[in-house]
PDB file of C-alpha atoms in Angstrom:
ATOM      1  CA  MET D1007      13.607  43.036   2.620  1.00 46.00           C
ATOM      2  CA  ASP D1008      13.324  39.839   4.488  1.00 47.00           C
ATOM      3  CA  ASP D1009       9.898  38.879   5.705  1.00 47.00           C
ATOM      4  CA  SER D1010       9.827  35.174   5.725  1.00 47.00           C
ATOM      5  CA  ALA D1011      11.043  32.588   8.276  1.00 45.00           C
ATOM      6  CA  ASP D1012      13.503  31.017   6.091  1.00 46.00           C
ATOM      7  CA  GLY D1013      15.331  34.202   4.883  1.00 44.00           C
ATOM      8  CA  LEU D1014      13.847  34.394   1.291  1.00 43.00           C
ATOM      9  CA  ALA D1015      13.659  37.892  -0.117  1.00 44.00           C
ATOM     10  CA  THR D1016      10.217  39.428  -0.758  1.00 45.00           C
ATOM     11  CA  GLN D1017       9.181  39.847  -4.365  1.00 47.00           C
ATOM     12  CA  THR D1018       7.052  42.526  -5.668  1.00 47.00           C
ATOM     13  CA  ARG D1019       4.175  41.053  -7.670  1.00 50.00           C
ATOM     14  CA  GLY D1020       1.969  44.331  -7.962  1.00 53.00           C
ATOM     15  CA  LEU D1021       0.211  43.383  -4.764  1.00 52.00           C
ATOM     16  CA  GLY D1022       1.174  46.344  -2.791  1.00 54.00           C
ATOM     17  CA  GLU D1023       1.499  45.443   0.895  1.00 55.00           C
ATOM     18  CA  ALA D1024       0.534  41.968   0.268  1.00 70.00           C
ATOM     19  CA  ASP D1025       3.716  41.155  -1.832  1.00 85.00           C
ATOM     20  CA  LEU D1026       4.551  37.431  -1.799  1.00 87.00           C
ATOM     21  CA  SER D1027       7.915  36.029  -0.857  1.00 90.00           C
ATOM     22  CA  THR D1028      10.082  34.051  -3.231  1.00 90.00           C
ATOM     23  CA  ARG D1029       8.853  30.982  -1.359  1.00 92.00           C
ATOM     24  CA  GLU D1030       5.182  31.810  -1.661  1.00 91.00           C
ATOM     25  CA  VAL D1031       5.629  32.416  -5.399  1.00 90.00           C
ATOM     26  CA  ALA D1032       7.443  29.139  -5.583  1.00 91.00           C
ATOM     27  CA  GLU D1033       4.547  27.338  -3.899  1.00 92.00           C
ATOM     28  CA  LEU D1034       1.869  28.839  -6.120  1.00 92.00           C
ATOM     29  CA  LEU D1035       3.855  27.944  -9.198  1.00 93.00           C
ATOM     30  CA  THR D1036       4.584  24.321  -7.978  1.00 94.00           C
ATOM     31  CA  TRP D1037       0.823  23.947  -7.206  1.00 93.00           C
ATOM     32  CA  GLY D1038      -0.073  25.290 -10.489  1.00 93.00           C
ATOM     33  CA  ASP D1039       2.073  22.893 -12.243  1.00 93.00           C
ATOM     34  CA  ALA D1040       0.665  20.044 -10.394  1.00 91.00           C
ATOM     35  CA  VAL D1041      -3.135  21.013 -11.156  1.00 92.00           C
ATOM     36  CA  VAL D1042      -1.961  21.611 -14.837  1.00 94.00           C
ATOM     37  CA  GLY D1043      -0.419  18.029 -14.883  1.00 92.00           C
ATOM     38  CA  PHE D1044      -3.532  16.572 -13.355  1.00 91.00           C
ATOM     39  CA  GLU D1045      -5.812  18.222 -15.561  1.00 94.00           C
ATOM     40  CA  HIS D1046      -3.923  17.394 -18.543  1.00 94.00           C
ATOM     41  CA  ALA D1047      -4.002  13.804 -17.570  1.00 94.00           C
ATOM     42  CA  SER D1048      -7.729  13.844 -16.744  1.00 94.00           C
ATOM     43  CA  GLY D1049      -8.556  15.490 -19.852  1.00 95.00           C
ATOM     44  CA  THR D1050      -6.670  12.942 -22.025  1.00 95.00           C
ATOM     45  CA  LEU D1051      -8.482  10.058 -20.284  1.00 96.00           C
ATOM     46  CA  PHE D1052     -11.932  11.721 -20.693  1.00 97.00           C
ATOM     47  CA  ALA D1053     -11.377  12.585 -24.179  1.00 97.00           C
ATOM     48  CA  GLU D1054     -10.594   9.186 -25.023  1.00 96.00           C
ATOM     49  CA  VAL D1055     -13.956   8.025 -23.550  1.00 97.00           C
ATOM     50  CA  GLU D1056     -15.812  10.833 -25.304  1.00 97.00           C
ATOM     51  CA  ALA D1057     -14.157   9.994 -28.574  1.00 97.00           C
ATOM     52  CA  ARG D1058     -14.913   6.373 -28.429  1.00 97.00           C
ATOM     53  CA  MET D1059     -18.287   6.302 -26.530  1.00 96.00           C
ATOM     54  CA  GLY D1060     -19.626   9.887 -27.189  1.00 96.00           C
ATOM     55  CA  LEU D1061     -20.013  10.430 -23.257  1.00 97.00           C
ATOM     56  CA  SER D1062     -18.989  13.762 -21.889  1.00 96.00           C
ATOM     57  CA  ARG D1063     -16.875  13.890 -18.639  1.00 96.00           C
ATOM     58  CA  SER D1064     -20.090  14.542 -16.622  1.00 96.00           C
ATOM     59  CA  SER D1065     -22.003  11.818 -18.206  1.00 97.00           C
ATOM     60  CA  PHE D1066     -19.183   9.372 -17.653  1.00 97.00           C
ATOM     61  CA  GLU D1067     -18.597  10.423 -14.027  1.00 96.00           C
ATOM     62  CA  LEU D1068     -22.455  10.037 -13.266  1.00 97.00           C
ATOM     63  CA  LEU D1069     -22.598   6.795 -14.978  1.00 97.00           C
ATOM     64  CA  GLN D1070     -19.615   5.475 -13.016  1.00 97.00           C
ATOM     65  CA  ARG D1071     -21.100   6.572  -9.638  1.00 97.00           C
ATOM     66  CA  LEU D1072     -24.181   4.637 -10.581  1.00 97.00           C
ATOM     67  CA  LEU D1073     -22.335   1.566 -11.570  1.00 96.00           C
ATOM     68  CA  GLN D1074     -20.612   1.520  -8.366  1.00 95.00           C
ATOM     69  CA  ALA D1075     -23.689   2.258  -6.298  1.00 95.00           C
ATOM     70  CA  PRO D1076     -25.872  -0.493  -4.827  1.00 92.00           C
ATOM     71  CA  GLU D1077     -28.498  -1.709  -7.287  1.00 91.00           C
ATOM     72  CA  ALA D1078     -26.853   0.746  -9.711  1.00 93.00           C
ATOM     73  CA  ARG D1079     -28.897   3.644  -8.411  1.00 94.00           C
ATOM     74  CA  MET D1080     -28.756   6.754  -6.179  1.00 96.00           C
ATOM     75  CA  PRO D1081     -30.926   9.679  -5.317  1.00 95.00           C
ATOM     76  CA  ILE D1082     -30.510  12.619  -7.582  1.00 95.00           C
ATOM     77  CA  THR D1083     -29.568  15.038  -4.779  1.00 94.00           C
ATOM     78  CA  GLN D1084     -26.724  12.594  -3.670  1.00 94.00           C
ATOM     79  CA  LEU D1085     -25.415  12.507  -7.051  1.00 95.00           C
ATOM     80  CA  ALA D1086     -25.486  16.127  -7.340  1.00 95.00           C
ATOM     81  CA  ARG D1087     -23.533  16.516  -4.082  1.00 93.00           C
ATOM     82  CA  THR D1088     -21.052  13.833  -5.066  1.00 91.00           C
ATOM     83  CA  LEU D1089     -20.207  15.122  -8.479  1.00 93.00           C
ATOM     84  CA  ILE D1090     -20.503  18.929  -7.324  1.00 92.00           C
ATOM     85  CA  PHE D1091     -23.119  19.904  -9.539  1.00 93.00           C
ATOM     86  CA  SER D1092     -25.950  22.259  -8.924  1.00 93.00           C
ATOM     87  CA  SER D1093     -29.454  20.973  -9.009  1.00 89.00           C
ATOM     88  CA  GLY D1094     -30.211  22.661 -12.190  1.00 92.00           C
ATOM     89  CA  GLY D1095     -27.089  21.219 -13.763  1.00 94.00           C
ATOM     90  CA  MET D1096     -27.861  17.673 -12.342  1.00 95.00           C
ATOM     91  CA  THR D1097     -31.351  17.966 -13.884  1.00 94.00           C
ATOM     92  CA  LYS D1098     -30.039  18.974 -17.304  1.00 96.00           C
ATOM     93  CA  LEU D1099     -27.526  15.974 -17.337  1.00 96.00           C
ATOM     94  CA  ALA D1100     -30.198  13.589 -16.051  1.00 96.00           C
ATOM     95  CA  ASP D1101     -32.563  14.684 -18.697  1.00 97.00           C
ATOM     96  CA  ARG D1102     -29.810  14.086 -21.460  1.00 97.00           C
ATOM     97  CA  LEU D1103     -29.200  10.619 -20.110  1.00 97.00           C
ATOM     98  CA  VAL D1104     -32.636   9.696 -19.712  1.00 97.00           C
ATOM     99  CA  GLU D1105     -33.210  10.811 -23.364  1.00 97.00           C
ATOM    100  CA  ALA D1106     -30.292   8.763 -24.394  1.00 97.00           C
ATOM    101  CA  GLY D1107     -31.835   5.899 -22.631  1.00 97.00           C
ATOM    102  CA  LEU D1108     -28.936   5.363 -20.319  1.00 98.00           C
ATOM    103  CA  VAL D1109     -30.553   6.088 -17.045  1.00 97.00           C
ATOM    104  CA  GLU D1110     -34.040   6.151 -15.664  1.00 97.00           C
ATOM    105  CA  ARG D1111     -35.935   8.164 -12.917  1.00 97.00           C
ATOM    106  CA  ILE D1112     -37.399   5.872 -10.356  1.00 96.00           C
ATOM    107  CA  PRO D1113     -39.360   7.372  -7.227  1.00 95.00           C
ATOM    108  CA  SER D1114     -37.790   6.267  -4.059  1.00 90.00           C
ATOM    109  CA  PRO D1115     -40.148   3.528  -2.393  1.00 89.00           C
ATOM    110  CA  ASP D1116     -39.286   5.015   1.183  1.00 90.00           C
ATOM    111  CA  ASP D1117     -39.659   8.641   0.658  1.00 91.00           C
ATOM    112  CA  ARG D1118     -41.929  10.092  -2.107  1.00 89.00           C
ATOM    113  CA  ARG D1119     -39.774  13.404  -2.124  1.00 92.00           C
ATOM    114  CA  VAL D1120     -36.787  11.471  -3.385  1.00 93.00           C
ATOM    115  CA  ILE D1121     -36.166  10.580  -7.199  1.00 94.00           C
ATOM    116  CA  ASN D1122     -33.509   8.075  -7.892  1.00 95.00           C
ATOM    117  CA  LEU D1123     -31.522   7.740 -11.108  1.00 97.00           C
ATOM    118  CA  ALA D1124     -30.837   4.215 -12.062  1.00 97.00           C
ATOM    119  CA  LEU D1125     -28.906   2.533 -14.945  1.00 97.00           C
ATOM    120  CA  THR D1126     -30.917   1.038 -17.677  1.00 97.00           C
ATOM    121  CA  ASP D1127     -29.723  -2.197 -19.338  1.00 97.00           C
ATOM    122  CA  ALA D1128     -28.216  -0.017 -22.212  1.00 97.00           C
ATOM    123  CA  GLY D1129     -26.699   2.458 -19.479  1.00 97.00           C
ATOM    124  CA  LEU D1130     -25.121  -0.515 -17.658  1.00 97.00           C
ATOM    125  CA  THR D1131     -23.572  -1.630 -21.025  1.00 97.00           C
ATOM    126  CA  SER D1132     -22.298   1.726 -21.819  1.00 97.00           C
ATOM    127  CA  ALA D1133     -21.041   2.437 -18.304  1.00 97.00           C
ATOM    128  CA  ARG D1134     -18.924  -0.963 -18.257  1.00 97.00           C
ATOM    129  CA  ALA D1135     -17.666  -0.198 -21.728  1.00 98.00           C
ATOM    130  CA  ALA D1136     -16.507   3.504 -20.979  1.00 97.00           C
ATOM    131  CA  ALA D1137     -15.003   2.166 -17.571  1.00 97.00           C
ATOM    132  CA  ARG D1138     -12.869  -0.252 -19.559  1.00 98.00           C
ATOM    133  CA  ILE D1139     -11.919   2.506 -22.046  1.00 98.00           C
ATOM    134  CA  PHE D1140     -10.881   4.848 -19.246  1.00 97.00           C
ATOM    135  CA  ILE D1141      -8.956   2.061 -17.334  1.00 97.00           C
ATOM    136  CA  ASP D1142      -7.091   1.077 -20.441  1.00 97.00           C
ATOM    137  CA  ALA D1143      -6.217   4.694 -21.164  1.00 97.00           C
ATOM    138  CA  LEU D1144      -5.135   5.360 -17.550  1.00 96.00           C
ATOM    139  CA  ARG D1145      -2.848   2.456 -17.681  1.00 97.00           C
ATOM    140  CA  ARG D1146      -1.268   3.538 -20.809  1.00 96.00           C
ATOM    141  CA  THR D1147      -0.925   7.279 -20.271  1.00 93.00           C
ATOM    142  CA  VAL D1148      -0.640   7.493 -16.379  1.00 95.00           C
ATOM    143  CA  VAL D1149       0.242   4.168 -14.707  1.00 96.00           C
ATOM    144  CA  SER D1150       2.814   3.269 -17.390  1.00 95.00           C
ATOM    145  CA  GLN D1151       4.592   6.539 -16.809  1.00 94.00           C
ATOM    146  CA  LEU D1152       4.579   6.746 -13.265  1.00 95.00           C
ATOM    147  CA  GLY D1153       4.892   3.078 -12.429  1.00 96.00           C
ATOM    148  CA  GLU D1154       2.420   1.098 -10.199  1.00 96.00           C
ATOM    149  CA  ASP D1155       3.860   2.140  -6.752  1.00 96.00           C
ATOM    150  CA  GLN D1156       3.930   5.838  -7.569  1.00 96.00           C
ATOM    151  CA  TYR D1157       0.594   5.783  -9.058  1.00 95.00           C
ATOM    152  CA  GLN D1158      -0.886   4.159  -5.957  1.00 95.00           C
ATOM    153  CA  GLN D1159       1.013   6.900  -3.798  1.00 94.00           C
ATOM    154  CA  LEU D1160      -0.632   9.563  -6.033  1.00 92.00           C
ATOM    155  CA  VAL D1161      -3.935   8.166  -5.669  1.00 92.00           C
ATOM    156  CA  ALA D1162      -3.512   8.021  -2.088  1.00 92.00           C
ATOM    157  CA  LEU D1163      -2.285  11.661  -1.804  1.00 90.00           C
ATOM    158  CA  LEU D1164      -5.195  13.067  -3.922  1.00 89.00           C
ATOM    159  CA  SER D1165      -7.613  11.123  -2.097  1.00 88.00           C
ATOM    160  CA  GLY D1166      -6.538  12.548   1.132  1.00 88.00           C
ATOM    161  CA  LEU D1167      -6.887  15.895  -0.310  1.00 86.00           C
ATOM    162  CA  SER D1168     -10.450  15.261  -1.192  1.00 78.00           C
ATOM    163  CA  GLY D1169     -11.408  14.131   2.047  1.00 64.00           C
ATOM    164  CA  ALA D1170     -12.837  10.847   0.309  1.00 52.00           C
ATOM    165  CA  ASP D1171     -11.984   7.330   1.682  1.00 47.00           C
ATOM    166  CA  ALA D1172      -9.031   6.290  -0.162  1.00 38.00           C
ATOM    167  CA  GLY D1173     -10.409   2.771   0.316  1.00 41.00           C
ATOM    168  CA  CYS D1174     -11.646   2.393  -3.519  1.00 41.00           C
ATOM    169  CA  ALA D1175      -8.065   2.958  -4.653  1.00 37.00           C
ATOM    170  CA  GLN D1176      -6.728   0.116  -2.295  1.00 36.00           C
ATOM    171  CA  SER D1177      -9.530  -2.256  -2.921  1.00 35.00           C
ATOM    172  CA  GLY D1178      -9.041  -2.250  -6.712  1.00 37.00           C
ATOM    173  CA  SER D1179     -12.395  -0.842  -7.269  1.00 34.00           C
ATOM    174  CA  GLY D1180     -11.011   2.541  -8.417  1.00 34.00           C
ATOM    175  CA  PRO D1181     -10.999   4.630 -11.230  1.00 34.00           C
TER     176      PRO D1181
END
């Protein structure tokens, strides 16, 4: 049975009428391998930050967003959208970081409905130290394996998929 434009035979995968072609199966497997590779590399980097700083991946990502934000502060709702968190998940994370003394809630002077999260002095110190650990691990485990050119290509390609501006990778303010 030949149902694909390139002549690859259909393979049965228990999907009935929605059987996948050999090419489709290969695309799924290739994508899966890419995702596993990315998740493995990411997990390695975040695990090093957690082991050395005690910061979870979520905490690290939030602190890094604040570190890069003007005046090291952002509205909580904007952080939730950027980090793809539910409002409840963001509230719990913010509560933990406030309790740890790394961030503080500051009402917006322009809109009383808006609450900003801002780095404290301790949060600024922790965010910078965690960034250095992450960057060092990134260079040792990813950039050294791929080489600088391939690493930059990978960042550009992944940034294109996220819809995000790849400018941070090009300006050197990345990871």
